[in-house]
Short mmCIF file of C-alpha atoms and ligand atoms in Angstrom, two decimals:
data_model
loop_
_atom_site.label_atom_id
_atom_site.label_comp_id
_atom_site.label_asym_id
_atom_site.label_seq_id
_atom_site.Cartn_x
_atom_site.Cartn_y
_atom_site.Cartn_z
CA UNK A 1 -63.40 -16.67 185.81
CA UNK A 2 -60.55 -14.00 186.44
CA UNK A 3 -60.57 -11.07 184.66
CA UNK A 4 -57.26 -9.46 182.78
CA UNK A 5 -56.19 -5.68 182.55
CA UNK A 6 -57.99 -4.92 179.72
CA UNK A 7 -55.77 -2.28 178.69
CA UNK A 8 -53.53 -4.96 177.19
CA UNK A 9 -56.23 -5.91 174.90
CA UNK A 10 -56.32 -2.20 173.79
CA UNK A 11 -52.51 -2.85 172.29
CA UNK A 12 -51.87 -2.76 168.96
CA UNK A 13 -51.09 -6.75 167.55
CA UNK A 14 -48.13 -6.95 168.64
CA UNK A 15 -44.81 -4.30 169.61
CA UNK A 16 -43.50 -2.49 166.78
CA UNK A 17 -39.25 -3.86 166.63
CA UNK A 18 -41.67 -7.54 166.69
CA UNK A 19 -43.82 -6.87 163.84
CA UNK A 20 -41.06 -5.76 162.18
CA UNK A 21 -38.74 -8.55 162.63
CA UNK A 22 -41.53 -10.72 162.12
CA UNK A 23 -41.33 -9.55 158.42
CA UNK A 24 -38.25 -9.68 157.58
CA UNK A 25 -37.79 -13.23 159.02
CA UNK A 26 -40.66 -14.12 156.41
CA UNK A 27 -38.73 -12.61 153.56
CA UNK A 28 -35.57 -14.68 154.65
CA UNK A 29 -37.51 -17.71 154.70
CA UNK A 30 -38.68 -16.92 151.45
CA UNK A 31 -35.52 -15.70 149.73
CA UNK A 32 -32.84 -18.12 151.58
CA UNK A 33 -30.35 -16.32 149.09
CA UNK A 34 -31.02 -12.29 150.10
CA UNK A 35 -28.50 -11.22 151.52
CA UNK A 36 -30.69 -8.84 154.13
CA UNK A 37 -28.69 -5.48 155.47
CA UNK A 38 -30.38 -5.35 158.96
CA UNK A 39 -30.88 -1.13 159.57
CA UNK A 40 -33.93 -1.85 161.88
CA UNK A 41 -33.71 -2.06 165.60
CA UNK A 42 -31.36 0.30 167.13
CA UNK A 43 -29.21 -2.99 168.23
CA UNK A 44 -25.10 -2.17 168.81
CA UNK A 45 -22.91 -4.13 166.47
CA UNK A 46 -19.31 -3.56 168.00
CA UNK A 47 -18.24 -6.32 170.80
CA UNK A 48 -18.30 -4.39 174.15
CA UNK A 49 -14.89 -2.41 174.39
CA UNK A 50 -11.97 -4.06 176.09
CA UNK A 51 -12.18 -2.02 179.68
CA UNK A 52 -15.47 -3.25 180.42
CA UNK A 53 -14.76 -6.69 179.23
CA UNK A 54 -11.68 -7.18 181.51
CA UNK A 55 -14.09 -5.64 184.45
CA UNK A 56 -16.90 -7.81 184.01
CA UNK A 57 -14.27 -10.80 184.17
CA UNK A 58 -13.05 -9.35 187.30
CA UNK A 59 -16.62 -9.12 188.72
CA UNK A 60 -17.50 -12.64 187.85
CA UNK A 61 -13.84 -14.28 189.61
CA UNK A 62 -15.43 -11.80 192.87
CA UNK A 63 -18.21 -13.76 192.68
CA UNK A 64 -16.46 -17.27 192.75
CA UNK A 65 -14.88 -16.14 195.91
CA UNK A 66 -16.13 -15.76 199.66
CA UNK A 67 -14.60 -12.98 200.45
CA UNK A 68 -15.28 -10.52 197.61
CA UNK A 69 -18.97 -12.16 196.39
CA UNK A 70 -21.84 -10.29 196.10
CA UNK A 71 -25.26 -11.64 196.43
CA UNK A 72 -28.33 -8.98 196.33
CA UNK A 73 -26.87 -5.58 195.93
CA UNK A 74 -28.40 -1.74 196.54
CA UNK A 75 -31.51 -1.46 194.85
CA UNK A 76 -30.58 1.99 193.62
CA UNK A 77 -27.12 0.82 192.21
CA UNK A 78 -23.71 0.05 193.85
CA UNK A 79 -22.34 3.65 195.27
CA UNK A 80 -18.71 3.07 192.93
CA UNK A 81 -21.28 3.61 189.88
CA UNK A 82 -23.70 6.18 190.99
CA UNK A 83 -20.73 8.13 192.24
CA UNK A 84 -18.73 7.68 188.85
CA UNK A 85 -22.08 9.12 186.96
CA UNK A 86 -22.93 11.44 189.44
CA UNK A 87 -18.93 13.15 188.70
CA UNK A 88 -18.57 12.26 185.16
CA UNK A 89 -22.33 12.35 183.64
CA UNK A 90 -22.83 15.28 185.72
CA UNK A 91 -20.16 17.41 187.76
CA UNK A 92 -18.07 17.34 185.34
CA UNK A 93 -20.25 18.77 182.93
CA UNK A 94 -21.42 21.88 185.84
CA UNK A 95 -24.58 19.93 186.41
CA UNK A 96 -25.74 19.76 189.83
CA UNK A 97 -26.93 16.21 190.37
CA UNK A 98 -25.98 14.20 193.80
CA UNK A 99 -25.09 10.51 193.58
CA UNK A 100 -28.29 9.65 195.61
CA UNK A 101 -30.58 11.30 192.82
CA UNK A 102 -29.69 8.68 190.47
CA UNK A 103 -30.96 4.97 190.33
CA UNK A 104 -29.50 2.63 188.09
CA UNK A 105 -31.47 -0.14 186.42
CA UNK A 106 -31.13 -2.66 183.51
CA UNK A 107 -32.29 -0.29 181.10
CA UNK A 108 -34.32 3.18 179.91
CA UNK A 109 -36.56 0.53 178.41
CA UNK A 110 -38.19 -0.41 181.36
CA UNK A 111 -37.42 2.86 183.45
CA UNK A 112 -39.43 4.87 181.11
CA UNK A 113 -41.65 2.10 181.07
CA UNK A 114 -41.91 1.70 184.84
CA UNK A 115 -42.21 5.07 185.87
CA UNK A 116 -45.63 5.56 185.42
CA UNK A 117 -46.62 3.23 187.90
CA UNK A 118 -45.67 6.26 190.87
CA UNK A 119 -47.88 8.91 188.60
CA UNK A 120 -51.57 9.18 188.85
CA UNK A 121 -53.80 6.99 186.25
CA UNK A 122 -55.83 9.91 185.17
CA UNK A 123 -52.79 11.91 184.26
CA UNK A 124 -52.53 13.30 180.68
CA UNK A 125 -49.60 12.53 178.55
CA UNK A 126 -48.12 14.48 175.70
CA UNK A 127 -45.36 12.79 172.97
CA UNK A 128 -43.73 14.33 170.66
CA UNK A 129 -45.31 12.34 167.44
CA UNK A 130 -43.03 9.80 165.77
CA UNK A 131 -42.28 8.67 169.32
CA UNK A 132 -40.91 5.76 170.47
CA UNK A 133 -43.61 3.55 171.35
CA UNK A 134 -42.85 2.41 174.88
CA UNK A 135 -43.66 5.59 176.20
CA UNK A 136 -47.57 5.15 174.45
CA UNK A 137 -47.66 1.73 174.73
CA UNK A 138 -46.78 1.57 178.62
CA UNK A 139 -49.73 4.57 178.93
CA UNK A 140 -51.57 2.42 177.05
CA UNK A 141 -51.51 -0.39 179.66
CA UNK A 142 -51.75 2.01 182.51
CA UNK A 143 -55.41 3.59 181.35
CA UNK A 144 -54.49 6.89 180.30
CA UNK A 145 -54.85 6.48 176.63
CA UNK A 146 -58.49 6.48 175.95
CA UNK A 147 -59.71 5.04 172.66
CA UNK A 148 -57.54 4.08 169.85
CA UNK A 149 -59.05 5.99 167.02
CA UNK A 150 -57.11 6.47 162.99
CA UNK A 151 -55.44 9.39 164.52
CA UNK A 152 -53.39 7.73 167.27
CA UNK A 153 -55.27 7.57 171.24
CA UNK A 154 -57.91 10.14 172.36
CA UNK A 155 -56.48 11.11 175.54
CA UNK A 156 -52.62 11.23 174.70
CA UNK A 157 -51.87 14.56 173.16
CA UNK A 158 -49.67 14.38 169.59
CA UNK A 159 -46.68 16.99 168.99
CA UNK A 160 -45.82 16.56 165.67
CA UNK A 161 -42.08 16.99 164.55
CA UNK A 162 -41.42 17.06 160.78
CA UNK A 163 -40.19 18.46 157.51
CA UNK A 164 -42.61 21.63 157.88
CA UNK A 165 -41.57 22.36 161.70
CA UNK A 166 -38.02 22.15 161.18
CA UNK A 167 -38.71 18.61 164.15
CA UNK A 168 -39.68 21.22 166.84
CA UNK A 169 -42.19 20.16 168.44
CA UNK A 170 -44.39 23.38 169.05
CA UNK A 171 -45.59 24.28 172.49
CA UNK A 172 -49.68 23.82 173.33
CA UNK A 173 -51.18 26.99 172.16
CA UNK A 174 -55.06 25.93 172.76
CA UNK A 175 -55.18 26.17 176.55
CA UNK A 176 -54.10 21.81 176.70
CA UNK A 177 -52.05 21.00 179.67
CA UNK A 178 -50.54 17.90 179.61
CA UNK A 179 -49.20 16.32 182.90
CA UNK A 180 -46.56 14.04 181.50
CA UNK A 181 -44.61 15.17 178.59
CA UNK A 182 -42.40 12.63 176.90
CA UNK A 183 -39.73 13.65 175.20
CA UNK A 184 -36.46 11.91 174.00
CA UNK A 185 -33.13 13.67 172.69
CA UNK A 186 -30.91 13.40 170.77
CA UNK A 187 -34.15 11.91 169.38
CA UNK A 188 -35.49 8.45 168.41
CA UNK A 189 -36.41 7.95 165.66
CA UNK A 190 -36.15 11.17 163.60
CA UNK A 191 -32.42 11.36 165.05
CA UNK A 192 -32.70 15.19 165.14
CA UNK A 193 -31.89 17.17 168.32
CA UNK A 194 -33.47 20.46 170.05
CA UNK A 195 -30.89 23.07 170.89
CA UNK A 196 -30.81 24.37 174.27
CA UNK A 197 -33.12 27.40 173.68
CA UNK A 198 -35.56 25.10 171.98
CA UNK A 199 -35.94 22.62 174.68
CA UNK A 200 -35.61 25.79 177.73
CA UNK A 201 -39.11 26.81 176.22
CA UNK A 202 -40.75 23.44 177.71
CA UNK A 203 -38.70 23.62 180.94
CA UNK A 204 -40.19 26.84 181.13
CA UNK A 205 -43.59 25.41 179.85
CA UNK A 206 -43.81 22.16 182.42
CA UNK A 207 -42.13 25.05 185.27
CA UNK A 208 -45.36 27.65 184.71
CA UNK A 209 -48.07 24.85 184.16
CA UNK A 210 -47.18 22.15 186.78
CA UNK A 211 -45.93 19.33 184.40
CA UNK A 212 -43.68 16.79 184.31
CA UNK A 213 -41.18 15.98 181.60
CA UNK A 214 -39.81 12.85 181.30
CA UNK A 215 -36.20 13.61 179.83
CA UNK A 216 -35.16 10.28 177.54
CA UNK A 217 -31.39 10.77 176.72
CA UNK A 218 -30.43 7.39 175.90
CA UNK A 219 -28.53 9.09 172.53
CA UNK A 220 -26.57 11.74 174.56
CA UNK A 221 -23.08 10.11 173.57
CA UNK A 222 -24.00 10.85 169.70
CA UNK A 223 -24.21 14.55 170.38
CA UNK A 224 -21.47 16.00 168.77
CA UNK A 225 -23.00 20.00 168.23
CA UNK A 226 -22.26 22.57 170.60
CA UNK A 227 -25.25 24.25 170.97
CA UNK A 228 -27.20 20.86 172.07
CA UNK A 229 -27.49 19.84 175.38
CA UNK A 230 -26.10 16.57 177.00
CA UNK A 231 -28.84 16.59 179.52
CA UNK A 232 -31.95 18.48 180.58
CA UNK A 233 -30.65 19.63 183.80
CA UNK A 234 -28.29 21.81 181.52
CA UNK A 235 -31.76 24.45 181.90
CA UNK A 236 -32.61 26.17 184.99
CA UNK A 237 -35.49 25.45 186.82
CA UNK A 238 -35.14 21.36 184.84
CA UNK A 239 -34.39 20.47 188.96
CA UNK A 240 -37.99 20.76 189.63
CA UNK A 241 -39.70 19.75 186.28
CA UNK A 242 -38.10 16.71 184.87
CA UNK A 243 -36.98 13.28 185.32
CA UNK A 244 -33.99 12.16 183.01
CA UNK A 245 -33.00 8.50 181.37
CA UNK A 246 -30.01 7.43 180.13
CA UNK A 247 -28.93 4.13 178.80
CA UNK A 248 -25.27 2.10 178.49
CA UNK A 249 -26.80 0.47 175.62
CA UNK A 250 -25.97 2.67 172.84
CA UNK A 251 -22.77 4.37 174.63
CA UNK A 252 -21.50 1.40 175.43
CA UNK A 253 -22.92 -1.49 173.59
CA UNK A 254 -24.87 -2.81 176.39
CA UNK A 255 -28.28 -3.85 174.72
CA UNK A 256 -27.29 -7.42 175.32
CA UNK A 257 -25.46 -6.66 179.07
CA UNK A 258 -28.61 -4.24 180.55
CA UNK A 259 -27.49 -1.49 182.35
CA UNK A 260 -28.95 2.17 182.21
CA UNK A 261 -30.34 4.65 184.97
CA UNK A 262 -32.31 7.00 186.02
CA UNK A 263 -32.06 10.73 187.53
CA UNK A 264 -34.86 11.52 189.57
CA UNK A 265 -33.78 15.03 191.53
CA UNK A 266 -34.81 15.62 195.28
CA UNK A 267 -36.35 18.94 194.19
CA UNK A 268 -38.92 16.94 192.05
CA UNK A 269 -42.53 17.24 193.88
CA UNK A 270 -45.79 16.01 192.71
CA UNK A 271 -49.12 16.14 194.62
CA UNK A 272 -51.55 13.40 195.63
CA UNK A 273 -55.23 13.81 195.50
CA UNK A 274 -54.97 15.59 198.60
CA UNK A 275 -53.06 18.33 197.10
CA UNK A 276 -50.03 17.43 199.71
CA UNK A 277 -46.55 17.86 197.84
CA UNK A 278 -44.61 14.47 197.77
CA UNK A 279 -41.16 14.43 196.61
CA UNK A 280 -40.82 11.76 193.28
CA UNK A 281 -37.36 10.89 194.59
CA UNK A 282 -38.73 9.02 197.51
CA UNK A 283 -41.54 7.46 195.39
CA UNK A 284 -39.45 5.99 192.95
CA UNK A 285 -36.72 4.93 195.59
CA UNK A 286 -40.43 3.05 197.53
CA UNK A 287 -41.31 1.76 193.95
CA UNK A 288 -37.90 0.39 193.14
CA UNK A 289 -36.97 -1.59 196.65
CA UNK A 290 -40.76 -3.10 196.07
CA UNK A 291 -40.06 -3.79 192.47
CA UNK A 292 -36.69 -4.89 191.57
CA UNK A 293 -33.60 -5.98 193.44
CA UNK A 294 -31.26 -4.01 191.39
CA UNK A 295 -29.19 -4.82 187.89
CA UNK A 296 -26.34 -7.37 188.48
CA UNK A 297 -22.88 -6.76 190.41
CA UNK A 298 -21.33 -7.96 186.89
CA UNK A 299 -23.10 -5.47 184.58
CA UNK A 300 -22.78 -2.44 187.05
CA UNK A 301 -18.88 -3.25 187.61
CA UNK A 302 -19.16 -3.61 183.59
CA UNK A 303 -20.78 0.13 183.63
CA UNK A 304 -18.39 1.31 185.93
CA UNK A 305 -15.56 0.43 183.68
CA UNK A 306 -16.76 3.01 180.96
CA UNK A 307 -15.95 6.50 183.18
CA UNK A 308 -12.62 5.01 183.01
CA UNK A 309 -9.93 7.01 180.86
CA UNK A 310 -9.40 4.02 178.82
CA UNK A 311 -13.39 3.18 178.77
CA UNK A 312 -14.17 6.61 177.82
CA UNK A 313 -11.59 6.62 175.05
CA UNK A 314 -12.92 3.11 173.61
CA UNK A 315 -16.43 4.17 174.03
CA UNK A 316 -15.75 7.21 172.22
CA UNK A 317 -14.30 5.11 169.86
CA UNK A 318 -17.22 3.51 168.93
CA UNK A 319 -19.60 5.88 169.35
CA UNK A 320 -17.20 7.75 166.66
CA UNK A 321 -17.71 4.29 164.44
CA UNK A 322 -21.77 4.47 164.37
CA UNK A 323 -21.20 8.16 163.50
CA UNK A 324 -19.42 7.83 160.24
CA UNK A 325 -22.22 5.29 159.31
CA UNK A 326 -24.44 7.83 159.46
CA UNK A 327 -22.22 10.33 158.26
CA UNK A 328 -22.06 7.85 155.13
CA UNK A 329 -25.92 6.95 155.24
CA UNK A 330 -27.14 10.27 155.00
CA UNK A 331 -24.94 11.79 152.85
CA UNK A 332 -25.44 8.73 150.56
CA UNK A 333 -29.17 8.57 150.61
CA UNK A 334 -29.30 12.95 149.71
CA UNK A 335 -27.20 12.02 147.10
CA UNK A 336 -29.93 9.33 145.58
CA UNK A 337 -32.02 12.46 145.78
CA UNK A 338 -33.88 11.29 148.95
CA UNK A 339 -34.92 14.00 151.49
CA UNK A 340 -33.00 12.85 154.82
CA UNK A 341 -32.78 14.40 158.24
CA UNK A 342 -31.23 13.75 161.69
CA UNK A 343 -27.73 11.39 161.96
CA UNK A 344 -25.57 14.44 162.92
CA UNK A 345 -25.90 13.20 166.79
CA UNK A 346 -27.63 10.49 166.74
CA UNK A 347 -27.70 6.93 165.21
CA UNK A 348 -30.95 7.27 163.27
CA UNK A 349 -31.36 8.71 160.16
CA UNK A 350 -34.82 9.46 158.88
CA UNK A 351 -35.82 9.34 155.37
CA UNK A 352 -38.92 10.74 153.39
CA UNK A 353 -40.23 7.83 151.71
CA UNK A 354 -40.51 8.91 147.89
CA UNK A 355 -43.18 9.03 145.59
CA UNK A 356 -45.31 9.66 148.20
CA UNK A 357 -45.36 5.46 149.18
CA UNK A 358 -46.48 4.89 152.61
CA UNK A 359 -44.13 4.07 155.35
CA UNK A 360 -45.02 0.36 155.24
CA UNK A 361 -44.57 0.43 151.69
CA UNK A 362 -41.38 1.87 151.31
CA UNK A 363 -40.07 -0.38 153.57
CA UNK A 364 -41.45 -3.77 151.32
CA UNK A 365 -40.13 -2.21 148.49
CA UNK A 366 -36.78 -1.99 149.88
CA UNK A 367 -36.52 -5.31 151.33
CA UNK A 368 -37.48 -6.57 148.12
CA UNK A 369 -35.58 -4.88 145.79
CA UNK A 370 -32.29 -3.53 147.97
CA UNK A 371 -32.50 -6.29 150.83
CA UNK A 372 -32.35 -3.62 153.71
CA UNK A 373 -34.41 -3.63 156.44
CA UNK A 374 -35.22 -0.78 158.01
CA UNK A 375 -38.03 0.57 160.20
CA UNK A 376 -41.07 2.34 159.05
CA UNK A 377 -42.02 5.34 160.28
CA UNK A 378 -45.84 4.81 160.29
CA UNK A 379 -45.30 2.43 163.37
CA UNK A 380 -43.47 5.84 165.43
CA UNK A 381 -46.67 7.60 165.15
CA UNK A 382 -49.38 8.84 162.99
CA UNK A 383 -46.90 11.56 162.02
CA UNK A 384 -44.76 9.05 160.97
CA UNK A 385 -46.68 7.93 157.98
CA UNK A 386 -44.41 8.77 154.62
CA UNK A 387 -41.05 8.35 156.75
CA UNK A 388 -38.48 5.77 157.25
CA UNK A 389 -35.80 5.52 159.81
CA UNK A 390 -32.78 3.49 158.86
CA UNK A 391 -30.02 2.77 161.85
CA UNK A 392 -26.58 3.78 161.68
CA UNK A 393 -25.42 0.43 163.52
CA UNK A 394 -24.67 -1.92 161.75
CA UNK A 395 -20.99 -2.32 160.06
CA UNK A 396 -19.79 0.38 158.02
CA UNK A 397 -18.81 -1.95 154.96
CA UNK A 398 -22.91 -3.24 155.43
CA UNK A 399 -23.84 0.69 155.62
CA UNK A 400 -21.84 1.56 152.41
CA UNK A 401 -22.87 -1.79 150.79
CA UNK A 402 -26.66 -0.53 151.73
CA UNK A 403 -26.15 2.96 149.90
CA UNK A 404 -25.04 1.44 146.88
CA UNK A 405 -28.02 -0.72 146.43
CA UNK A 406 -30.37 2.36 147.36
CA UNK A 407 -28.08 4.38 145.13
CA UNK A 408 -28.61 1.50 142.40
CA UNK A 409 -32.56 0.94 142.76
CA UNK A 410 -33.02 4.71 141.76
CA UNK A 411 -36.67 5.04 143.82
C1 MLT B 1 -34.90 1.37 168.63
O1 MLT B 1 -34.56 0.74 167.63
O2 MLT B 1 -35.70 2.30 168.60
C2 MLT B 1 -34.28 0.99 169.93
O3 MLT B 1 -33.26 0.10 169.75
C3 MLT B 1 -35.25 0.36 170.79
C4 MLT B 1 -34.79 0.34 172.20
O4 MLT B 1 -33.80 0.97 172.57
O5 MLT B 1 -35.49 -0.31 172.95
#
């Protein structure tokens, strides 16, 4: 008989946003009447904004015609969007990064997820602990985990970032030197951010020890602070230690459309077991043309759209919408006397869960009694146990309408 990887059957049940949707589709079935505020998944609720729209309809009518159709495209991206994030994303901002650094995909998802697959399988991994759980899960599957023990995996090192360290995740101070280091900001899901001194000490870190970070910035558009950088390559030296993901889902509303990419800068070596430098750029360009054949014409044109003036106007728009639901969550929620943090620049707002209740239970106790949904923070993490994270997309009169019941249950 063949055999499977077992490193799938390592895998917790099933993937956290599943479990949890799982649930709440049992409570609907079971209360047909509840009128359930969905705050779980990070999933855009604004209809894409009108630029992109028209250019997507463009980019289909090229494709019903001959002369302007496009059938497999670059597997790196089409040059009119790598060029329009290279100047905008980048230049614009004083960052040096070159069109032909960046590789567009359908997603940070799978990017993050993907990109171990050019890094050795013994490598050690360090997350920041709650973490989003692609980046352990996708570890997971790859080997490097070890054994699943009560205090998350053996071999992946945990950073916690809570209440008591201000969400700083604090530098390895007993000799541990992690290869990968995973970390994601504006962050998901504590939605709190590191300012640019704060995240220069692991530039610094990954610089002197030979590690790698891998720089998730799917939330940059949320960032609305001076003092917090837009992208990693804001620090000197980030050229040669860190990979960097961004996403159009949550700029631009794109979770349903797929479009995101990925920086991966030509100064960026790694060694094989030979000790012979090899430059990542050229490994993930190899893993990519093997791999995938490139998001669609229609979603990149779509992308494209959103460095307009107009585009960048609607998508600030929106990006302005999501933050006054969190402006309104979080200043709601303190105000029932919860203890709430991040949602300044970012979506997520993450919430103590009182009377000590577990994460798990907090969040049965609020579908029952408010109807909102939320996510808990037990399944970010074993530092996640005791928190919540609520999402700041979904419609502001569904956000205020979710405050008032919290407000009302008095936890
Ligand atoms: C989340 O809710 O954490 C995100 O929506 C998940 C994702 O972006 O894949």
């Amino acid at each position: 008989m063949f055999k499977i990887n077992d490193n799938f059957c390592r895998l917790p049940e099933s993937y956290l946003f599943s479990e949890v949707a799982r649930r709440i589709n049992a409570f609907r079935e079971a209360h047909p009447e509840a009128d359930v505020i969905r705050m779980g998944i990070g999933d855009v609720t604004l209809p894409l904004c009108p630029a992109a729209i028209e250019a997507m309809h463009k980019a289909v009518d090229d494709e019903g015609n001959p002369a302007t159709f496009h059938g497999y495209g670059p597997e790196q991206g089409y040059p009119f969007l790598r060029d329009a994030i290279a100047l905008h994303d980048y230049k614009e901002r004083g960052i040096d990064i070159d069109a032909s650094e960046i590789f567009v995909s359908d997603g940070a998802k799978s990017d993050t997820g993907n990109f171990g697959d050019i890094l050795s399988a013994d490598a050690t991994v360090a997350v920041t602990d709650p973490v989003y759980p692609v980046y352990v899960d996708t570890n997971v599957m790859a080997g490097r985990a070890g054994e699943n023990t009560s205090g998350g995996w053996s071999r992946i090192v945990y950073l916690p970032v809570c209440a008591e360290n201000d969400f700083e995740p604090a530098l390895p101070t007993d000799g541990t030197v992690p290869d990968l280091i995973y970390l994601c900001y504006p962050n998901n899901p504590t939605g709190t951010t590191l300012t640019r001194s704060q995240l220069k000490k692991w530039v610094d870190f990954a610089l002197a020890h030979g590690s790698l970070i891998l720089f998730d910035s799917a939330y940059e558009t949320f960032i609305r602070e001076e003092d917090v950088p837009h992208s990693i390559y804001e620090i000197e030296g980030a050229r040669r230690c860190a990979v960097e993901f961004r996403s159009f889902s949550k700029t631009a509303g794109f979770t349903g459309v797929r479009c995101g990419y990925t920086v991966v800068p030509k100064d960026l070596k790694g060694v094989d077991s030979e000790g012979k430098e090899v430059s990542l750029n050229h490994l993930w360009n190899r893993r990519q043309c093997t791999k995938f054949n490139g998001a669609s014409y229609i979603s990149q044109r779509g992308a494209a759209a959103i460095f307009t003036p107009e585009g960048r106007r609607q998508v600030r728009q929106a990006v302005d919408y999501y933050l006054e639901n969190a402006r309104v969550l979080r200043e709601g929620l303190l105000e029932a006397g919860l203890q709430v943090f991040g949602g300044v620049n970012a979506p997520y707002v993450w919430i103590k869960a009182p009377a000590g209740m577990s994460s798990w239970e907090f969040f049965d106790m609020l579908l029952e009694k408010c109807n909102v949904a939320g996510t808990p923070g037990s399944g970010f993490g074993p530092a996640g146990e005791g928190y919540f994270r609520l999402t700041a997309f979904n419609t502001l009169e569904n956000t205020i309408e979710a405050v008032r019941r919290i407000k009302e249950a008095r936890f």
